[in-house]
DNA sequence: CAATCGTGGAG
DNA sequence: TCTCCAAGATT
């Protein structure tokens, strides 16, 4: 136990947000749904979609029995709609291979569609009380600063970084709370752009603060282009399909993105992903 | 390892 | 207005 644990656990006890995938009602299924939705997506935007989702599909079997297109529609504007396909596929896998119960082991979890290292660790930890290093962008940033003394972690997780994170995981009883506490600190205090070091419970232990908060000096962090990209076009097309009760004509899609070459390329990729199906010359969400 | 994949709020 | 970026995964 480093000097970080006690103040951080204490801070979390006092400042944790009440979220519907935390607390006593946090079933593994709710944790799993929340984690998929939270990938690269802010909490505030997830909340309403999550509530509607678990209300409609209270168990993996409920979702698995629904048409995958309904999952895509219910995903709404959360972004990265392939996650809806993967969550649906994961529910099917849970029913087929795990008797309808979300598995609790890291190995079983990471084998599910849409579940990578972070999500498997998070579900095993928050849903089952397991002891895992949970390395999300928040945890990486907090440890980069507090322990590493730099403003931002590198572009990908290094071996040393993982070792450092694992060395900090406390005993079984505190491991899940430690993980969520570090994440929460990164989300609320040790934020990327303008950290509130004055409110930080581990400010006196922070190597980055002690060094005078030196500016990031690593490889350039690539921004995400957006305007005019295929992603934007895919988003436009998906919005049309989500909002339509049934299938739509090619003309409707053309209105969403008049330029034909890029539109067709985006549409082809959506078909390849299984986010869209073709029906008699028209297009729709999958059945 | 690097590219790809949405969305919209915040600064 | 425009850049940044938010509980990543997959190829």
PDB file of C-alpha atoms (C1' of nucleotides) in Angstrom:
ATOM      1  CA  UNK A   1       0.000   0.000   0.000  1.00  0.00           C
ATOM      2  CA  UNK A   2       1.461   3.282  -1.075  1.00  0.00           C
ATOM      3  CA  UNK A   3       0.560   6.604   0.491  1.00  0.00           C
ATOM      4  CA  UNK A   4      -1.951   7.047  -2.275  1.00  0.00           C
ATOM      5  CA  UNK A   5      -4.443   4.469  -1.103  1.00  0.00           C
ATOM      6  CA  UNK A   6      -5.805   5.807   2.133  1.00  0.00           C
ATOM      7  CA  UNK A   7      -6.462   9.389   1.031  1.00  0.00           C
ATOM      8  CA  UNK A   8      -7.866   8.237  -2.267  1.00  0.00           C
ATOM      9  CA  UNK A   9     -10.244   5.675  -0.760  1.00  0.00           C
ATOM     10  CA  UNK A  10     -11.350   8.254   1.759  1.00  0.00           C
ATOM     11  CA  UNK A  11     -11.894  10.835  -0.942  1.00  0.00           C
ATOM     12  CA  UNK A  12     -13.946   8.388  -2.980  1.00  0.00           C
ATOM     13  CA  UNK A  13     -16.149   7.553  -0.009  1.00  0.00           C
ATOM     14  CA  UNK A  14     -16.985  11.223   0.300  1.00  0.00           C
ATOM     15  CA  UNK A  15     -17.167  12.293  -3.348  1.00  0.00           C
ATOM     16  CA  UNK A  16     -18.261   9.318  -5.441  1.00  0.00           C
ATOM     17  CA  UNK A  17     -21.114  10.041  -7.816  1.00  0.00           C
ATOM     18  CA  UNK A  18     -24.213   7.963  -7.470  1.00  0.00           C
ATOM     19  CA  UNK A  19     -24.543   6.159 -10.765  1.00  0.00           C
ATOM     20  CA  UNK A  20     -27.094   3.490 -11.698  1.00  0.00           C
ATOM     21  CA  UNK A  21     -24.425   0.909 -12.445  1.00  0.00           C
ATOM     22  CA  UNK A  22     -22.862   1.304  -9.016  1.00  0.00           C
ATOM     23  CA  UNK A  23     -24.043   0.376  -5.559  1.00  0.00           C
ATOM     24  CA  UNK A  24     -26.190  -2.503  -4.337  1.00  0.00           C
ATOM     25  CA  UNK A  25     -28.228  -2.803  -7.532  1.00  0.00           C
ATOM     26  CA  UNK A  26     -25.127  -3.157  -9.687  1.00  0.00           C
ATOM     27  CA  UNK A  27     -25.639  -6.582 -11.209  1.00  0.00           C
ATOM     28  CA  UNK A  28     -22.943  -7.930 -13.511  1.00  0.00           C
ATOM     29  CA  UNK A  29     -25.269  -7.345 -16.453  1.00  0.00           C
ATOM     30  CA  UNK A  30     -25.773  -3.703 -15.562  1.00  0.00           C
ATOM     31  CA  UNK A  31     -22.039  -3.292 -15.109  1.00  0.00           C
ATOM     32  CA  UNK A  32     -21.434  -4.919 -18.462  1.00  0.00           C
ATOM     33  CA  UNK A  33     -23.963  -2.738 -20.283  1.00  0.00           C
ATOM     34  CA  UNK A  34     -22.551   0.396 -18.670  1.00  0.00           C
ATOM     35  CA  UNK A  35     -18.966  -0.481 -19.523  1.00  0.00           C
ATOM     36  CA  UNK A  36     -19.706  -1.038 -23.189  1.00  0.00           C
ATOM     37  CA  UNK A  37     -21.614   2.219 -23.339  1.00  0.00           C
ATOM     38  CA  UNK A  38     -18.931   4.148 -21.502  1.00  0.00           C
ATOM     39  CA  UNK A  39     -16.185   3.229 -23.931  1.00  0.00           C
ATOM     40  CA  UNK A  40     -15.040   6.604 -25.262  1.00  0.00           C
ATOM     41  CA  UNK A  41     -18.349   8.119 -24.184  1.00  0.00           C
ATOM     42  CA  UNK A  42     -19.071  10.599 -21.364  1.00  0.00           C
ATOM     43  CA  UNK A  43     -21.174   9.520 -18.391  1.00  0.00           C
ATOM     44  CA  UNK A  44     -23.764  12.240 -18.916  1.00  0.00           C
ATOM     45  CA  UNK A  45     -24.618  10.968 -22.371  1.00  0.00           C
ATOM     46  CA  UNK A  46     -24.741   7.335 -21.294  1.00  0.00           C
ATOM     47  CA  UNK A  47     -27.152   7.799 -18.394  1.00  0.00           C
ATOM     48  CA  UNK A  48     -30.500   8.082 -20.221  1.00  0.00           C
ATOM     49  CA  UNK A  49     -29.656   5.408 -22.772  1.00  0.00           C
ATOM     50  CA  UNK A  50     -28.490   3.048 -20.052  1.00  0.00           C
ATOM     51  CA  UNK A  51     -31.690   3.455 -18.046  1.00  0.00           C
ATOM     52  CA  UNK A  52     -33.898   2.753 -21.031  1.00  0.00           C
ATOM     53  CA  UNK A  53     -31.734  -0.154 -22.100  1.00  0.00           C
ATOM     54  CA  UNK A  54     -31.743  -2.114 -18.843  1.00  0.00           C
ATOM     55  CA  UNK A  55     -35.418  -1.388 -18.389  1.00  0.00           C
ATOM     56  CA  UNK A  56     -36.151  -2.898 -21.769  1.00  0.00           C
ATOM     57  CA  UNK A  57     -33.607  -5.717 -21.557  1.00  0.00           C
ATOM     58  CA  UNK A  58     -33.144  -6.600 -17.859  1.00  0.00           C
ATOM     59  CA  UNK A  59     -31.077  -9.713 -18.599  1.00  0.00           C
ATOM     60  CA  UNK A  60     -28.659 -10.889 -21.281  1.00  0.00           C
ATOM     61  CA  UNK A  61     -31.311 -13.324 -22.494  1.00  0.00           C
ATOM     62  CA  UNK A  62     -33.756 -10.474 -23.043  1.00  0.00           C
ATOM     63  CA  UNK A  63     -31.312  -8.635 -25.259  1.00  0.00           C
ATOM     64  CA  UNK A  64     -30.194 -11.792 -27.030  1.00  0.00           C
ATOM     65  CA  UNK A  65     -33.805 -12.494 -27.990  1.00  0.00           C
ATOM     66  CA  UNK A  66     -34.290  -9.067 -29.539  1.00  0.00           C
ATOM     67  CA  UNK A  67     -33.533  -8.219 -33.167  1.00  0.00           C
ATOM     68  CA  UNK A  68     -30.043  -6.778 -33.381  1.00  0.00           C
ATOM     69  CA  UNK A  69     -31.430  -3.790 -35.247  1.00  0.00           C
ATOM     70  CA  UNK A  70     -33.449  -2.880 -32.182  1.00  0.00           C
ATOM     71  CA  UNK A  71     -30.241  -2.759 -30.189  1.00  0.00           C
ATOM     72  CA  UNK A  72     -28.716  -0.454 -32.785  1.00  0.00           C
ATOM     73  CA  UNK A  73     -31.802   1.749 -32.678  1.00  0.00           C
ATOM     74  CA  UNK A  74     -31.847   1.855 -28.894  1.00  0.00           C
ATOM     75  CA  UNK A  75     -28.177   2.788 -28.925  1.00  0.00           C
ATOM     76  CA  UNK A  76     -29.324   6.114 -30.294  1.00  0.00           C
ATOM     77  CA  UNK A  77     -26.670   8.759 -30.629  1.00  0.00           C
ATOM     78  CA  UNK A  78     -24.132   7.278 -28.225  1.00  0.00           C
ATOM     79  CA  UNK A  79     -21.679   6.911 -31.083  1.00  0.00           C
ATOM     80  CA  UNK A  80     -19.599   3.985 -32.331  1.00  0.00           C
ATOM     81  CA  UNK A  81     -22.737   1.936 -33.078  1.00  0.00           C
ATOM     82  CA  UNK A  82     -20.692  -1.192 -33.665  1.00  0.00           C
ATOM     83  CA  UNK A  83     -20.676  -1.349 -29.883  1.00  0.00           C
ATOM     84  CA  UNK A  84     -24.407  -2.043 -30.015  1.00  0.00           C
ATOM     85  CA  UNK A  85     -23.772  -4.969 -32.330  1.00  0.00           C
ATOM     86  CA  UNK A  86     -21.068  -6.244 -30.036  1.00  0.00           C
ATOM     87  CA  UNK A  87     -23.152  -5.885 -26.898  1.00  0.00           C
ATOM     88  CA  UNK A  88     -25.923  -7.819 -28.578  1.00  0.00           C
ATOM     89  CA  UNK A  89     -23.457 -10.479 -29.742  1.00  0.00           C
ATOM     90  CA  UNK A  90     -21.992 -10.629 -26.250  1.00  0.00           C
ATOM     91  CA  UNK A  91     -25.475 -11.219 -24.831  1.00  0.00           C
ATOM     92  CA  UNK A  92     -25.970 -14.055 -27.297  1.00  0.00           C
ATOM     93  CA  UNK A  93     -22.634 -15.549 -26.276  1.00  0.00           C
ATOM     94  CA  UNK A  94     -23.534 -15.252 -22.599  1.00  0.00           C
ATOM     95  CA  UNK A  95     -26.727 -17.169 -23.242  1.00  0.00           C
ATOM     96  CA  UNK A  96     -25.064 -19.801 -25.390  1.00  0.00           C
ATOM     97  CA  UNK A  97     -21.907 -20.391 -23.421  1.00  0.00           C
ATOM     98  CA  UNK A  98     -22.605 -19.225 -19.870  1.00  0.00           C
ATOM     99  CA  UNK A  99     -26.178 -20.200 -19.163  1.00  0.00           C
ATOM    100  CA  UNK A 100     -27.381 -16.631 -19.454  1.00  0.00           C
ATOM    101  CA  UNK A 101     -25.224 -15.367 -16.606  1.00  0.00           C
ATOM    102  CA  UNK A 102     -22.446 -12.857 -17.242  1.00  0.00           C
ATOM    103  CA  UNK A 103     -19.205 -14.713 -16.464  1.00  0.00           C
ATOM    104  CA  UNK A 104     -16.956 -13.385 -13.729  1.00  0.00           C
ATOM    105  CA  UNK A 105     -13.544 -14.482 -14.886  1.00  0.00           C
ATOM    106  CA  UNK A 106     -11.276 -12.220 -16.893  1.00  0.00           C
ATOM    107  CA  UNK A 107     -10.608 -14.937 -19.459  1.00  0.00           C
ATOM    108  CA  UNK A 108     -14.283 -15.620 -20.103  1.00  0.00           C
ATOM    109  CA  UNK A 109     -15.068 -11.933 -20.266  1.00  0.00           C
ATOM    110  CA  UNK A 110     -12.344 -10.918 -22.669  1.00  0.00           C
ATOM    111  CA  UNK A 111     -13.507 -13.639 -25.032  1.00  0.00           C
ATOM    112  CA  UNK A 112     -16.821 -11.790 -25.440  1.00  0.00           C
ATOM    113  CA  UNK A 113     -17.344  -9.445 -28.407  1.00  0.00           C
ATOM    114  CA  UNK A 114     -16.550  -5.831 -27.599  1.00  0.00           C
ATOM    115  CA  UNK A 115     -14.787  -6.744 -24.363  1.00  0.00           C
ATOM    116  CA  UNK A 116     -11.086  -5.921 -24.300  1.00  0.00           C
ATOM    117  CA  UNK A 117      -8.604  -5.712 -21.471  1.00  0.00           C
ATOM    118  CA  UNK A 118     -10.111  -2.696 -19.783  1.00  0.00           C
ATOM    119  CA  UNK A 119     -13.722  -3.852 -19.996  1.00  0.00           C
ATOM    120  CA  UNK A 120     -12.943  -7.395 -18.862  1.00  0.00           C
ATOM    121  CA  UNK A 121     -11.079  -6.041 -15.854  1.00  0.00           C
ATOM    122  CA  UNK A 122     -13.824  -3.587 -15.076  1.00  0.00           C
ATOM    123  CA  UNK A 123     -16.628  -6.156 -15.185  1.00  0.00           C
ATOM    124  CA  UNK A 124     -14.640  -8.702 -13.190  1.00  0.00           C
ATOM    125  CA  UNK A 125     -13.800  -6.023 -10.662  1.00  0.00           C
ATOM    126  CA  UNK A 126     -16.993  -3.969 -10.355  1.00  0.00           C
ATOM    127  CA  UNK A 127     -19.420  -6.750 -11.097  1.00  0.00           C
ATOM    128  CA  UNK A 128     -17.770  -9.537  -9.167  1.00  0.00           C
ATOM    129  CA  UNK A 129     -15.345  -7.972  -6.699  1.00  0.00           C
ATOM    130  CA  UNK A 130     -12.328  -9.432  -8.450  1.00  0.00           C
ATOM    131  CA  UNK A 131      -8.804  -8.172  -8.011  1.00  0.00           C
ATOM    132  CA  UNK A 132      -7.531  -6.679 -11.251  1.00  0.00           C
ATOM    133  CA  UNK A 133      -5.550  -3.737 -12.505  1.00  0.00           C
ATOM    134  CA  UNK A 134      -8.135  -1.589 -14.271  1.00  0.00           C
ATOM    135  CA  UNK A 135      -6.299   0.567 -16.770  1.00  0.00           C
ATOM    136  CA  UNK A 136      -8.545   3.074 -18.424  1.00  0.00           C
ATOM    137  CA  UNK A 137      -7.638   6.520 -19.676  1.00  0.00           C
ATOM    138  CA  UNK A 138      -8.393   8.065 -16.267  1.00  0.00           C
ATOM    139  CA  UNK A 139      -6.248   5.637 -14.328  1.00  0.00           C
ATOM    140  CA  UNK A 140      -3.439   5.975 -16.825  1.00  0.00           C
ATOM    141  CA  UNK A 141      -3.506   9.753 -16.500  1.00  0.00           C
ATOM    142  CA  UNK A 142      -3.686   9.770 -12.692  1.00  0.00           C
ATOM    143  CA  UNK A 143      -0.785   7.362 -12.373  1.00  0.00           C
ATOM    144  CA  UNK A 144       1.222   9.138 -15.063  1.00  0.00           C
ATOM    145  CA  UNK A 145       0.945  12.292 -13.013  1.00  0.00           C
ATOM    146  CA  UNK A 146       0.994  11.126  -9.418  1.00  0.00           C
ATOM    147  CA  UNK A 147       3.649   8.444  -9.877  1.00  0.00           C
ATOM    148  CA  UNK A 148       5.314   9.161 -13.198  1.00  0.00           C
ATOM    149  CA  UNK A 149       5.483  12.924 -12.860  1.00  0.00           C
ATOM    150  CA  UNK A 150       4.290  13.640 -16.395  1.00  0.00           C
ATOM    151  CA  UNK A 151       1.154  15.359 -17.612  1.00  0.00           C
ATOM    152  CA  UNK A 152      -0.126  12.639 -19.933  1.00  0.00           C
ATOM    153  CA  UNK A 153       0.496   8.928 -20.429  1.00  0.00           C
ATOM    154  CA  UNK A 154       1.930   7.755 -23.724  1.00  0.00           C
ATOM    155  CA  UNK A 155      -0.186   6.728 -26.705  1.00  0.00           C
ATOM    156  CA  UNK A 156      -0.266   3.070 -25.694  1.00  0.00           C
ATOM    157  CA  UNK A 157       0.089   1.157 -22.455  1.00  0.00           C
ATOM    158  CA  UNK A 158       3.705   0.219 -21.806  1.00  0.00           C
ATOM    159  CA  UNK A 159       4.909  -2.761 -19.870  1.00  0.00           C
ATOM    160  CA  UNK A 160       6.307  -0.547 -17.151  1.00  0.00           C
ATOM    161  CA  UNK A 161       3.016   1.266 -16.901  1.00  0.00           C
ATOM    162  CA  UNK A 162       1.095  -1.949 -16.469  1.00  0.00           C
ATOM    163  CA  UNK A 163       3.554  -3.241 -13.891  1.00  0.00           C
ATOM    164  CA  UNK A 164       3.213  -0.020 -11.976  1.00  0.00           C
ATOM    165  CA  UNK A 165      -0.563  -0.220 -12.012  1.00  0.00           C
ATOM    166  CA  UNK A 166      -0.583  -3.850 -10.917  1.00  0.00           C
ATOM    167  CA  UNK A 167       1.834  -3.159  -8.108  1.00  0.00           C
ATOM    168  CA  UNK A 168      -0.622  -0.609  -6.742  1.00  0.00           C
ATOM    169  CA  UNK A 169      -3.644  -2.918  -6.674  1.00  0.00           C
ATOM    170  CA  UNK A 170      -4.428  -3.472  -3.002  1.00  0.00           C
ATOM    171  CA  UNK A 171      -5.729  -6.642  -1.367  1.00  0.00           C
ATOM    172  CA  UNK A 172      -8.891  -8.406  -2.417  1.00  0.00           C
ATOM    173  CA  UNK A 173     -11.183  -6.397  -0.175  1.00  0.00           C
ATOM    174  CA  UNK A 174     -10.116  -2.995  -1.457  1.00  0.00           C
ATOM    175  CA  UNK A 175      -9.202  -3.741  -5.066  1.00  0.00           C
ATOM    176  CA  UNK A 176     -12.498  -2.823  -6.770  1.00  0.00           C
ATOM    177  CA  UNK A 177     -12.912   0.319  -4.677  1.00  0.00           C
ATOM    178  CA  UNK A 178      -9.342   1.333  -5.380  1.00  0.00           C
ATOM    179  CA  UNK A 179      -9.909   0.920  -9.111  1.00  0.00           C
ATOM    180  CA  UNK A 180     -13.112   2.930  -9.193  1.00  0.00           C
ATOM    181  CA  UNK A 181     -11.635   5.554  -6.874  1.00  0.00           C
ATOM    182  CA  UNK A 182      -8.698   6.225  -9.181  1.00  0.00           C
ATOM    183  CA  UNK A 183     -11.032   6.373 -12.156  1.00  0.00           C
ATOM    184  CA  UNK A 184     -13.335   8.750 -10.349  1.00  0.00           C
ATOM    185  CA  UNK A 185     -10.454  11.010  -9.400  1.00  0.00           C
ATOM    186  CA  UNK A 186      -9.391  11.149 -13.026  1.00  0.00           C
ATOM    187  CA  UNK A 187     -12.928  11.925 -14.115  1.00  0.00           C
ATOM    188  CA  UNK A 188     -13.679  14.620 -11.546  1.00  0.00           C
ATOM    189  CA  UNK A 189     -10.392  16.148 -10.375  1.00  0.00           C
ATOM    190  CA  UNK A 190      -7.352  14.951 -12.271  1.00  0.00           C
ATOM    191  CA  UNK A 191      -8.887  15.804 -15.625  1.00  0.00           C
ATOM    192  CA  UNK A 192      -7.031  15.967 -18.903  1.00  0.00           C
ATOM    193  CA  UNK A 193      -7.331  19.638 -19.747  1.00  0.00           C
ATOM    194  CA  UNK A 194      -7.528  21.581 -16.501  1.00  0.00           C
ATOM    195  CA  UNK A 195      -6.867  19.464 -13.413  1.00  0.00           C
ATOM    196  CA  UNK A 196      -8.113  20.834 -10.127  1.00  0.00           C
ATOM    197  CA  UNK A 197      -5.048  20.084  -8.081  1.00  0.00           C
ATOM    198  CA  UNK A 198      -6.391  22.227  -5.266  1.00  0.00           C
ATOM    199  CA  UNK A 199      -9.111  19.666  -4.681  1.00  0.00           C
ATOM    200  CA  UNK A 200      -6.910  16.601  -5.058  1.00  0.00           C
ATOM    201  CA  UNK A 201      -6.603  14.258  -2.092  1.00  0.00           C
ATOM    202  CA  UNK A 202      -3.164  13.092  -3.210  1.00  0.00           C
ATOM    203  CA  UNK A 203      -1.765  16.465  -4.236  1.00  0.00           C
ATOM    204  CA  UNK A 204       0.976  16.209  -1.622  1.00  0.00           C
ATOM    205  CA  UNK A 205       2.055  12.868  -3.094  1.00  0.00           C
ATOM    206  CA  UNK A 206       1.846  13.911  -6.738  1.00  0.00           C
ATOM    207  CA  UNK A 207       5.121  13.799  -8.635  1.00  0.00           C
ATOM    208  CA  UNK A 208       3.778  15.946 -11.450  1.00  0.00           C
ATOM    209  CA  UNK A 209       2.558  18.678  -9.134  1.00  0.00           C
ATOM    210  CA  UNK A 210       5.828  18.555  -7.190  1.00  0.00           C
ATOM    211  CA  UNK A 211       7.701  19.071 -10.442  1.00  0.00           C
ATOM    212  CA  UNK A 212       5.677  22.195 -11.154  1.00  0.00           C
ATOM    213  CA  UNK A 213       3.202  20.613 -13.553  1.00  0.00           C
ATOM    214  CA  UNK A 214       5.560  20.438 -16.535  1.00  0.00           C
ATOM    215  CA  UNK A 215       3.841  20.430 -19.917  1.00  0.00           C
ATOM    216  CA  UNK A 216       3.481  17.238 -21.877  1.00  0.00           C
ATOM    217  CA  UNK A 217       6.674  16.397 -23.702  1.00  0.00           C
ATOM    218  CA  UNK A 218       5.935  13.102 -25.424  1.00  0.00           C
ATOM    219  CA  UNK A 219       5.043  12.177 -28.986  1.00  0.00           C
ATOM    220  CA  UNK A 220       2.312  14.328 -30.505  1.00  0.00           C
ATOM    221  CA  UNK A 221      -1.131  13.067 -29.596  1.00  0.00           C
ATOM    222  CA  UNK A 222      -3.006  12.756 -32.823  1.00  0.00           C
ATOM    223  CA  UNK A 223      -6.344  14.469 -32.932  1.00  0.00           C
ATOM    224  CA  UNK A 224      -9.343  12.911 -34.587  1.00  0.00           C
ATOM    225  CA  UNK A 225     -10.273  14.364 -37.910  1.00  0.00           C
ATOM    226  CA  UNK A 226     -13.969  14.625 -38.402  1.00  0.00           C
ATOM    227  CA  UNK A 227     -15.331  16.946 -41.075  1.00  0.00           C
ATOM    228  CA  UNK A 228     -15.558  15.126 -44.363  1.00  0.00           C
ATOM    229  CA  UNK A 229     -14.449  11.769 -43.006  1.00  0.00           C
ATOM    230  CA  UNK A 230     -16.165   8.478 -43.621  1.00  0.00           C
ATOM    231  CA  UNK A 231     -17.090   8.438 -39.971  1.00  0.00           C
ATOM    232  CA  UNK A 232     -19.141  11.572 -40.414  1.00  0.00           C
ATOM    233  CA  UNK A 233     -20.874  10.065 -43.423  1.00  0.00           C
ATOM    234  CA  UNK A 234     -21.575   6.815 -41.602  1.00  0.00           C
ATOM    235  CA  UNK A 235     -23.049   8.832 -38.774  1.00  0.00           C
ATOM    236  CA  UNK A 236     -25.349  10.708 -41.139  1.00  0.00           C
ATOM    237  CA  UNK A 237     -26.540   7.527 -42.786  1.00  0.00           C
ATOM    238  CA  UNK A 238     -27.102   5.745 -39.487  1.00  0.00           C
ATOM    239  CA  UNK A 239     -29.114   8.682 -38.188  1.00  0.00           C
ATOM    240  CA  UNK A 240     -31.471   8.390 -41.147  1.00  0.00           C
ATOM    241  CA  UNK A 241     -31.863   4.659 -40.657  1.00  0.00           C
ATOM    242  CA  UNK A 242     -32.387   4.902 -36.902  1.00  0.00           C
ATOM    243  CA  UNK A 243     -35.083   7.508 -37.291  1.00  0.00           C
ATOM    244  CA  UNK A 244     -36.973   5.582 -39.942  1.00  0.00           C
ATOM    245  CA  UNK A 245     -39.541   3.044 -38.746  1.00  0.00           C
ATOM    246  CA  UNK A 246     -38.788   0.607 -41.570  1.00  0.00           C
ATOM    247  CA  UNK A 247     -36.561   0.634 -44.614  1.00  0.00           C
ATOM    248  CA  UNK A 248     -35.490   3.745 -46.488  1.00  0.00           C
ATOM    249  CA  UNK A 249     -34.936   4.416 -50.147  1.00  0.00           C
ATOM    250  CA  UNK A 250     -31.502   5.132 -51.602  1.00  0.00           C
ATOM    251  CA  UNK A 251     -32.769   8.654 -52.260  1.00  0.00           C
ATOM    252  CA  UNK A 252     -33.242   9.280 -48.579  1.00  0.00           C
ATOM    253  CA  UNK A 253     -29.628   8.318 -47.982  1.00  0.00           C
ATOM    254  CA  UNK A 254     -28.512  10.512 -50.824  1.00  0.00           C
ATOM    255  CA  UNK A 255     -30.144  13.465 -49.131  1.00  0.00           C
ATOM    256  CA  UNK A 256     -28.073  12.759 -46.054  1.00  0.00           C
ATOM    257  CA  UNK A 257     -24.830  12.857 -48.058  1.00  0.00           C
ATOM    258  CA  UNK A 258     -25.102  13.970 -51.688  1.00  0.00           C
ATOM    259  CA  UNK A 259     -21.541  13.152 -52.739  1.00  0.00           C
ATOM    260  CA  UNK A 260     -21.939   9.666 -54.252  1.00  0.00           C
ATOM    261  CA  UNK A 261     -18.452   8.171 -54.034  1.00  0.00           C
ATOM    262  CA  UNK A 262     -18.006   8.690 -50.335  1.00  0.00           C
ATOM    263  CA  UNK A 263     -21.620   7.869 -49.607  1.00  0.00           C
ATOM    264  CA  UNK A 264     -21.345   4.527 -51.343  1.00  0.00           C
ATOM    265  CA  UNK A 265     -18.080   3.763 -49.627  1.00  0.00           C
ATOM    266  CA  UNK A 266     -19.573   4.534 -46.224  1.00  0.00           C
ATOM    267  CA  UNK A 267     -22.678   2.531 -46.985  1.00  0.00           C
ATOM    268  CA  UNK A 268     -20.593  -0.423 -48.094  1.00  0.00           C
ATOM    269  CA  UNK A 269     -18.679  -0.332 -44.833  1.00  0.00           C
ATOM    270  CA  UNK A 270     -21.916  -0.192 -42.847  1.00  0.00           C
ATOM    271  CA  UNK A 271     -23.203  -3.210 -44.752  1.00  0.00           C
ATOM    272  CA  UNK A 272     -19.927  -5.022 -44.131  1.00  0.00           C
ATOM    273  CA  UNK A 273     -20.162  -4.230 -40.427  1.00  0.00           C
ATOM    274  CA  UNK A 274     -23.699  -5.567 -40.269  1.00  0.00           C
ATOM    275  CA  UNK A 275     -25.088  -2.237 -39.127  1.00  0.00           C
ATOM    276  CA  UNK A 276     -27.216  -1.975 -42.254  1.00  0.00           C
ATOM    277  CA  UNK A 277     -28.916  -4.526 -44.459  1.00  0.00           C
ATOM    278  CA  UNK A 278     -30.217  -4.239 -47.995  1.00  0.00           C
ATOM    279  CA  UNK A 279     -33.807  -5.188 -48.772  1.00  0.00           C
ATOM    280  CA  UNK A 280     -35.069  -5.119 -52.324  1.00  0.00           C
ATOM    281  CA  UNK A 281     -33.056  -2.070 -53.263  1.00  0.00           C
ATOM    282  CA  UNK A 282     -33.800  -0.328 -49.993  1.00  0.00           C
ATOM    283  CA  UNK A 283     -31.849  -0.127 -46.743  1.00  0.00           C
ATOM    284  CA  UNK A 284     -32.693  -0.838 -43.120  1.00  0.00           C
ATOM    285  CA  UNK A 285     -31.299  -1.719 -39.748  1.00  0.00           C
ATOM    286  CA  UNK A 286     -30.645  -5.462 -39.421  1.00  0.00           C
ATOM    287  CA  UNK A 287     -33.540  -7.666 -38.372  1.00  0.00           C
TER     288      UNK A 287
ATOM    289  C1'  DC B   1       2.053  -0.348 -33.991  1.00  0.00           C
ATOM    290  C1'  DA B   2      -1.186   2.650 -36.383  1.00  0.00           C
ATOM    291  C1'  DA B   3      -5.618   3.442 -38.352  1.00  0.00           C
ATOM    292  C1'  DT B   4     -10.391   3.249 -37.873  1.00  0.00           C
ATOM    293  C1'  DC B   5     -14.685   3.856 -35.688  1.00  0.00           C
ATOM    294  C1'  DG B   6     -19.462   8.695 -33.543  1.00  0.00           C
ATOM    295  C1'  DT B   7     -21.031  12.195 -30.896  1.00  0.00           C
ATOM    296  C1'  DG B   8     -21.582  16.496 -28.680  1.00  0.00           C
ATOM    297  C1'  DG B   9     -20.209  19.213 -24.491  1.00  0.00           C
ATOM    298  C1'  DA B  10     -16.566  22.074 -22.664  1.00  0.00           C
ATOM    299  C1'  DG B  11     -13.053  25.521 -22.732  1.00  0.00           C
TER     300       DG B  11
ATOM    301  C1'  DT C   1     -15.405  29.204 -33.768  1.00  0.00           C
ATOM    302  C1'  DC C   2     -12.521  25.496 -33.221  1.00  0.00           C
ATOM    303  C1'  DT C   3      -9.836  22.192 -30.815  1.00  0.00           C
ATOM    304  C1'  DC C   4      -9.877  18.769 -27.501  1.00  0.00           C
ATOM    305  C1'  DC C   5     -11.514  14.650 -25.943  1.00  0.00           C
ATOM    306  C1'  DA C   6     -14.751  10.910 -23.002  1.00  0.00           C
ATOM    307  C1'  DA C   7     -14.873   4.257 -18.384  1.00  0.00           C
ATOM    308  C1'  DG C   8     -11.553   1.317 -25.837  1.00  0.00           C
ATOM    309  C1'  DA C   9     -11.825  -2.478 -29.118  1.00  0.00           C
ATOM    310  C1'  DT C  10     -10.597  -4.341 -33.338  1.00  0.00           C
ATOM    311  C1'  DT C  11      -7.959  -5.109 -37.381  1.00  0.00           C
TER     312       DT C  11
END
